[in-house]
Amino acid sequence: MRIPPFRIGLLVAFLLVAGPLLAAQAAPFPVAEATYQTVDQEEVFDGVIEAIHRATVSAQTSGRVVEINFDVDDYVSKGDVILRIRDTEQKAALAAAQARFEEAQAEFNRIKEVYRKKLVAKSAFDKAQAALKSARASLDQAREQLEHTVVRAPYSGIVVARHIEVGETAQPGQPLMTGISLEQLRATSNVPQRDIAAVRQMQKARVLLPGDRGQLPGGKLTISPYADPESHTFNVRVDLPPGQHGVYPGMFTKVAFVVGQTRRLLVPAAAVVNRSEVTAVYVLSPQGRVEFRQVRTGAMRGGDRVEVLAGLDAGDEVALDPIQAGGCLQETRAGEGS
């Protein structure tokens, strides 16, 4: 029986549309297509971790140090009492200031009542009011001096230097302890002059943690306005996200700076398998055959994709479940050998 030409056309159109869908449904395991995508182009340079906040706590009042609660290399939480200064004089000064304030308050109340009855001049009222303000200021100052005898940590961090001993007398302005914060860190790196223009323009970087411990997104970039006259490099500081990430000031690291964009062939990282020294993927051919194909990979992209430098072409379908794909390949080989 001869099929009319228009029906043949409909059949061909149906196969063109439904063919890929049927093939996808026939795939024995989930697959993903290798595709070219626009990604950041990076240059990687050596870096060093350093603390953003480094502060020296100084004495705000005078007195003999009677207690030191932390030493070098100790971890201190924000608000912890790091040392105490003898407070006998400050307590006496506070008691005297409190007495003068109460006396000034009573005198002001008396003058206020008399002035209300118009039995005293306004100058006497103003004088009593000024005396009360002065006494209140002296009381506040005395309280503050007493509070300064208890020295607290301004932030959480590590003590790196102690400048005084128990029994020594502290004077206002004298250094007591120096600490660094582990909550706010940054990576510093020297960028060659050939790349600094691109780094200034892109303003994006990531910090590669030492020991293959992953990476951290870089925050604010602070770029030196001038180059080192000997190395011809620019110092660039990259802020790390707030919090502790298992890195400490002085540690070596690497910083990847974005210098542009490029196109790379990408596949899901889950599709890549490592067998001894071989890196490969399972590829599903258009005919439905499973192939174990060696590839050469590059950098990770976005945390779940990896560059493929050689071994694949755009449009190749790779298995997202390598274990299941490997089983299918073994079954095929066993069937062909029988």
Short mmCIF file of C-alpha atoms in Angstrom, two decimals:
data_model
loop_
_atom_site.label_atom_id
_atom_site.label_comp_id
_atom_site.label_asym_id
_atom_site.label_seq_id
_atom_site.Cartn_x
_atom_site.Cartn_y
_atom_site.Cartn_z
CA MET A 1 0.00 0.00 0.00
CA ARG A 2 1.35 3.36 -0.99
CA ILE A 3 1.53 5.99 1.77
CA PRO A 4 0.43 9.45 0.69
CA PRO A 5 3.28 12.02 0.60
CA PHE A 6 1.63 14.31 3.17
CA ARG A 7 1.47 11.43 5.70
CA ILE A 8 5.14 10.71 5.16
CA GLY A 9 5.85 14.37 5.92
CA LEU A 10 3.84 14.21 9.13
CA LEU A 11 5.66 11.03 10.17
CA VAL A 12 9.08 12.61 9.58
CA ALA A 13 8.09 15.71 11.55
CA PHE A 14 6.86 13.56 14.42
CA LEU A 15 10.14 11.63 14.54
CA LEU A 16 12.17 14.82 14.50
CA VAL A 17 10.25 16.22 17.47
CA ALA A 18 9.63 13.07 19.48
CA GLY A 19 12.87 11.26 18.67
CA PRO A 20 15.05 13.10 21.23
CA LEU A 21 12.35 12.76 23.89
CA LEU A 22 12.09 9.01 23.31
CA ALA A 23 15.87 8.70 23.43
CA ALA A 24 15.99 10.62 26.70
CA GLN A 25 13.32 8.36 28.15
CA ALA A 26 15.23 5.32 26.95
CA ALA A 27 18.46 6.37 28.74
CA PRO A 28 19.12 3.79 31.47
CA PHE A 29 20.52 6.44 33.84
CA PRO A 30 20.29 10.21 34.30
CA VAL A 31 22.50 12.20 31.94
CA ALA A 32 23.62 15.79 31.43
CA GLU A 33 24.93 17.53 28.36
CA ALA A 34 28.41 19.01 28.13
CA THR A 35 27.95 22.67 27.23
CA TYR A 36 30.05 25.75 26.65
CA GLN A 37 29.37 28.45 29.24
CA THR A 38 30.83 31.85 30.04
CA VAL A 39 32.95 31.69 33.19
CA ASP A 40 35.39 33.92 35.01
CA GLN A 41 38.97 33.95 33.84
CA GLU A 42 41.33 33.96 36.81
CA GLU A 43 44.96 34.48 37.74
CA VAL A 44 46.19 32.82 40.94
CA PHE A 45 48.86 34.35 43.17
CA ASP A 46 50.39 33.49 46.54
CA GLY A 47 48.89 35.14 49.61
CA VAL A 48 49.13 35.34 53.39
CA ILE A 49 46.31 35.40 55.94
CA GLU A 50 46.32 38.34 58.33
CA ALA A 51 44.00 39.81 60.93
CA ILE A 52 41.97 42.88 60.08
CA HIS A 53 41.54 43.91 63.71
CA ARG A 54 44.68 44.12 65.84
CA ALA A 55 44.41 46.29 68.91
CA THR A 56 46.39 47.10 72.03
CA VAL A 57 44.30 47.65 75.16
CA SER A 58 45.72 50.50 77.26
CA ALA A 59 45.07 51.56 80.84
CA GLN A 60 42.43 54.27 81.30
CA THR A 61 43.14 54.81 84.99
CA SER A 62 46.09 54.44 87.35
CA GLY A 63 46.62 51.70 89.90
CA ARG A 64 48.44 48.49 90.73
CA VAL A 65 47.55 45.41 88.66
CA VAL A 66 46.12 42.77 91.00
CA GLU A 67 44.83 40.15 88.55
CA ILE A 68 45.69 38.96 85.03
CA ASN A 69 43.35 36.30 83.64
CA PHE A 70 44.85 35.63 80.19
CA ASP A 71 48.29 35.20 78.68
CA VAL A 72 49.85 35.04 75.24
CA ASP A 73 48.13 32.58 72.82
CA ASP A 74 45.00 32.38 75.01
CA TYR A 75 41.61 32.69 73.31
CA VAL A 76 39.48 35.50 74.74
CA SER A 77 35.76 36.05 74.16
CA LYS A 78 34.35 39.53 73.73
CA GLY A 79 33.63 41.10 77.11
CA ASP A 80 35.86 38.75 79.13
CA VAL A 81 37.76 40.39 82.02
CA ILE A 82 41.41 40.24 80.96
CA LEU A 83 42.84 42.01 84.03
CA ARG A 84 41.89 44.02 87.13
CA ILE A 85 43.48 47.10 88.65
CA ARG A 86 43.35 47.89 92.39
CA ASP A 87 40.24 50.05 92.83
CA THR A 88 40.57 51.42 96.39
CA GLU A 89 41.27 55.00 95.30
CA GLN A 90 38.55 54.90 92.63
CA LYS A 91 35.94 53.65 95.10
CA ALA A 92 36.87 56.42 97.55
CA ALA A 93 36.67 59.01 94.79
CA LEU A 94 33.25 57.68 93.78
CA ALA A 95 31.96 57.87 97.36
CA ALA A 96 33.15 61.48 97.67
CA ALA A 97 31.61 62.41 94.32
CA GLN A 98 28.33 60.77 95.35
CA ALA A 99 28.28 62.81 98.59
CA ARG A 100 28.96 66.07 96.74
CA PHE A 101 26.23 65.28 94.25
CA GLU A 102 23.68 64.59 96.98
CA GLU A 103 24.64 67.83 98.72
CA ALA A 104 24.32 69.79 95.49
CA GLN A 105 20.99 68.11 94.76
CA ALA A 106 19.62 69.08 98.16
CA GLU A 107 20.85 72.67 97.83
CA PHE A 108 19.34 72.96 94.36
CA ASN A 109 15.98 71.66 95.57
CA ARG A 110 16.01 74.19 98.42
CA ILE A 111 16.91 77.14 96.18
CA LYS A 112 14.38 75.98 93.60
CA GLU A 113 11.57 76.09 96.14
CA VAL A 114 12.61 79.51 97.46
CA TYR A 115 13.00 80.85 93.92
CA ARG A 116 9.50 79.59 93.10
CA LYS A 117 8.20 81.79 95.89
CA LYS A 118 10.25 84.70 94.46
CA LEU A 119 12.22 85.05 97.70
CA VAL A 120 15.64 84.77 96.05
CA ALA A 121 17.25 86.22 92.94
CA LYS A 122 17.52 84.21 89.73
CA SER A 123 21.30 84.40 89.96
CA ALA A 124 21.18 82.24 93.10
CA PHE A 125 19.01 79.70 91.30
CA ASP A 126 21.39 79.63 88.31
CA LYS A 127 24.37 79.14 90.63
CA ALA A 128 22.73 76.20 92.40
CA GLN A 129 21.77 74.66 89.06
CA ALA A 130 25.35 74.97 87.74
CA ALA A 131 26.72 73.44 90.94
CA LEU A 132 24.36 70.48 90.49
CA LYS A 133 25.48 69.92 86.90
CA SER A 134 29.12 70.06 87.95
CA ALA A 135 28.54 67.56 90.75
CA ARG A 136 26.70 65.20 88.36
CA ALA A 137 29.60 65.38 85.88
CA SER A 138 32.11 64.63 88.63
CA LEU A 139 30.00 61.65 89.73
CA ASP A 140 29.86 60.27 86.19
CA GLN A 141 33.61 60.67 85.85
CA ALA A 142 34.23 58.87 89.14
CA ARG A 143 32.00 55.98 88.07
CA GLU A 144 33.85 55.73 84.76
CA GLN A 145 37.22 55.65 86.52
CA LEU A 146 35.99 52.80 88.71
CA GLU A 147 34.78 50.89 85.64
CA HIS A 148 38.23 51.31 84.07
CA THR A 149 39.76 49.23 86.84
CA VAL A 150 38.13 46.21 85.18
CA VAL A 151 39.65 45.79 81.72
CA ARG A 152 37.55 43.77 79.25
CA ALA A 153 38.28 42.35 75.80
CA PRO A 154 36.91 44.62 73.03
CA TYR A 155 36.33 41.60 70.73
CA SER A 156 36.88 37.86 70.56
CA GLY A 157 40.36 36.83 69.54
CA ILE A 158 43.83 35.67 70.53
CA VAL A 159 46.24 37.42 72.91
CA VAL A 160 49.52 37.98 71.06
CA ALA A 161 51.39 40.15 73.60
CA ARG A 162 51.21 41.02 77.29
CA HIS A 163 52.86 44.29 78.35
CA ILE A 164 52.44 44.28 82.15
CA GLU A 165 52.80 41.94 85.14
CA VAL A 166 50.83 41.49 88.34
CA GLY A 167 52.07 43.96 90.95
CA GLU A 168 53.16 46.61 88.46
CA THR A 169 51.48 50.01 88.53
CA ALA A 170 49.59 50.97 85.41
CA GLN A 171 49.39 54.58 84.26
CA PRO A 172 46.77 56.05 81.90
CA GLY A 173 47.77 55.30 78.31
CA GLN A 174 50.14 52.46 79.23
CA PRO A 175 49.76 49.35 76.98
CA LEU A 176 48.35 46.31 78.79
CA MET A 177 47.62 43.60 76.21
CA THR A 178 47.61 43.21 72.42
CA GLY A 179 45.17 40.92 70.65
CA ILE A 180 43.98 39.99 67.19
CA SER A 181 40.48 39.03 66.08
CA LEU A 182 39.89 35.68 64.38
CA GLU A 183 36.39 36.74 63.33
CA GLN A 184 37.64 39.23 60.74
CA LEU A 185 40.52 38.02 58.54
CA ARG A 186 41.84 38.87 55.10
CA ALA A 187 44.29 37.53 52.57
CA THR A 188 47.00 39.78 51.21
CA SER A 189 48.66 39.14 47.87
CA ASN A 190 51.03 40.93 45.51
CA VAL A 191 49.58 41.30 42.01
CA PRO A 192 51.90 42.02 39.05
CA GLN A 193 51.39 45.32 37.25
CA ARG A 194 50.29 43.50 34.07
CA ASP A 195 47.14 42.25 35.85
CA ILE A 196 46.32 45.11 38.20
CA ALA A 197 44.11 47.00 35.72
CA ALA A 198 41.88 43.95 35.22
CA VAL A 199 41.77 43.27 38.96
CA ARG A 200 40.69 46.87 39.61
CA GLN A 201 37.95 46.57 37.00
CA MET A 202 36.54 43.17 37.99
CA GLN A 203 36.80 43.61 41.80
CA LYS A 204 36.25 39.89 42.39
CA ALA A 205 38.38 37.15 43.94
CA ARG A 206 38.24 33.91 45.89
CA VAL A 207 40.60 32.60 48.54
CA LEU A 208 41.89 29.03 48.15
CA LEU A 209 42.34 27.57 51.62
CA PRO A 210 45.59 25.74 52.38
CA GLY A 211 45.68 21.97 52.51
CA ASP A 212 42.94 21.39 49.93
CA ARG A 213 40.31 22.57 52.41
CA GLY A 214 38.16 24.26 49.82
CA GLN A 215 37.70 27.92 49.08
CA LEU A 216 36.04 31.05 50.40
CA PRO A 217 34.40 33.84 48.39
CA GLY A 218 36.41 37.03 48.62
CA GLY A 219 34.75 40.12 49.98
CA LYS A 220 35.93 43.70 49.66
CA LEU A 221 39.14 44.26 47.70
CA THR A 222 41.53 46.96 48.90
CA ILE A 223 44.16 47.75 46.27
CA SER A 224 47.31 49.75 46.98
CA PRO A 225 47.38 52.96 44.90
CA TYR A 226 51.06 52.48 44.06
CA ALA A 227 53.41 49.62 43.13
CA ASP A 228 56.43 48.38 45.01
CA PRO A 229 59.42 50.01 43.26
CA GLU A 230 61.51 46.82 43.46
CA SER A 231 59.01 44.04 42.64
CA HIS A 232 56.64 46.23 40.56
CA THR A 233 53.67 44.55 42.22
CA PHE A 234 50.57 45.99 43.88
CA ASN A 235 49.50 44.84 47.34
CA VAL A 236 45.86 43.69 47.29
CA ARG A 237 43.91 42.79 50.43
CA VAL A 238 40.86 40.52 50.11
CA ASP A 239 38.45 40.34 53.06
CA LEU A 240 37.28 36.88 54.12
CA PRO A 241 33.65 36.26 55.16
CA PRO A 242 33.00 36.95 58.87
CA GLY A 243 33.51 33.99 61.18
CA GLN A 244 36.16 31.37 61.83
CA HIS A 245 37.13 29.15 58.89
CA GLY A 246 40.05 27.18 60.30
CA VAL A 247 42.69 29.62 59.07
CA TYR A 248 44.92 31.82 61.20
CA PRO A 249 47.04 34.93 60.67
CA GLY A 250 50.38 34.13 59.09
CA MET A 251 49.19 31.07 57.16
CA PHE A 252 50.09 30.67 53.49
CA THR A 253 47.25 30.60 50.97
CA LYS A 254 46.48 31.38 47.35
CA VAL A 255 44.15 34.01 45.93
CA ALA A 256 42.39 33.66 42.57
CA PHE A 257 41.64 37.07 41.06
CA VAL A 258 39.11 37.47 38.26
CA VAL A 259 40.76 39.25 35.31
CA GLY A 260 38.11 38.70 32.64
CA GLN A 261 35.66 36.18 31.20
CA THR A 262 36.03 33.25 28.83
CA ARG A 263 34.07 30.27 27.48
CA ARG A 264 34.74 26.81 28.86
CA LEU A 265 33.23 23.36 28.27
CA LEU A 266 31.57 22.32 31.54
CA VAL A 267 30.04 19.13 32.93
CA PRO A 268 28.57 18.39 36.38
CA ALA A 269 31.30 17.43 38.83
CA ALA A 270 29.23 14.36 39.82
CA ALA A 271 29.85 12.90 36.35
CA VAL A 272 33.63 12.80 36.74
CA VAL A 273 35.23 9.65 38.19
CA ASN A 274 38.83 8.94 39.17
CA ARG A 275 40.18 5.42 38.69
CA SER A 276 43.80 5.18 39.86
CA GLU A 277 45.51 7.87 37.76
CA VAL A 278 42.74 8.05 35.17
CA THR A 279 40.09 10.79 35.14
CA ALA A 280 37.10 9.86 33.02
CA VAL A 281 33.36 10.13 32.43
CA TYR A 282 30.72 7.69 31.15
CA VAL A 283 29.33 8.95 27.85
CA LEU A 284 26.01 7.84 26.36
CA SER A 285 26.30 7.82 22.56
CA PRO A 286 23.37 8.75 20.25
CA GLN A 287 23.00 5.01 19.53
CA GLY A 288 22.51 4.31 23.24
CA ARG A 289 25.94 2.76 23.86
CA VAL A 290 27.86 3.51 27.06
CA GLU A 291 31.51 4.55 26.71
CA PHE A 292 34.15 5.00 29.38
CA ARG A 293 36.06 8.03 28.11
CA GLN A 294 39.20 9.53 29.59
CA VAL A 295 39.15 13.32 29.96
CA ARG A 296 41.45 16.10 31.13
CA THR A 297 39.76 18.41 33.61
CA GLY A 298 40.45 21.95 34.75
CA ALA A 299 39.12 24.14 37.54
CA MET A 300 35.88 23.74 39.48
CA ARG A 301 33.21 26.26 38.57
CA GLY A 302 30.36 27.24 40.85
CA GLY A 303 31.08 24.39 43.25
CA ASP A 304 29.21 21.76 41.19
CA ARG A 305 30.68 22.03 37.68
CA VAL A 306 34.12 21.25 36.32
CA GLU A 307 35.97 22.33 33.19
CA VAL A 308 36.79 19.70 30.58
CA LEU A 309 39.93 20.63 28.67
CA ALA A 310 40.11 17.52 26.46
CA GLY A 311 38.18 14.32 25.77
CA LEU A 312 34.66 15.69 25.27
CA ASP A 313 32.77 17.78 22.75
CA ALA A 314 29.84 20.10 23.27
CA GLY A 315 26.60 18.11 23.17
CA ASP A 316 28.08 14.86 24.55
CA GLU A 317 25.84 13.33 27.20
CA VAL A 318 27.58 12.18 30.38
CA ALA A 319 26.18 9.95 33.10
CA LEU A 320 25.29 11.64 36.37
CA ASP A 321 25.39 8.27 38.14
CA PRO A 322 28.78 6.74 37.25
CA ILE A 323 28.12 3.60 39.31
CA GLN A 324 24.92 2.80 37.41
CA ALA A 325 26.59 3.69 34.10
CA GLY A 326 29.51 1.40 34.91
CA GLY A 327 27.09 -1.44 35.59
CA CYS A 328 25.39 -0.89 32.24
CA LEU A 329 28.77 -0.95 30.50
CA GLN A 330 29.70 -4.25 32.14
CA GLU A 331 26.37 -5.78 31.14
CA THR A 332 26.90 -4.70 27.55
CA ARG A 333 30.40 -6.15 27.43
CA ALA A 334 29.18 -9.41 29.00
CA GLY A 335 26.40 -9.67 26.41
CA GLU A 336 28.80 -9.06 23.54
CA GLY A 337 31.20 -11.71 24.85
CA SER A 338 28.58 -14.42 25.22
#
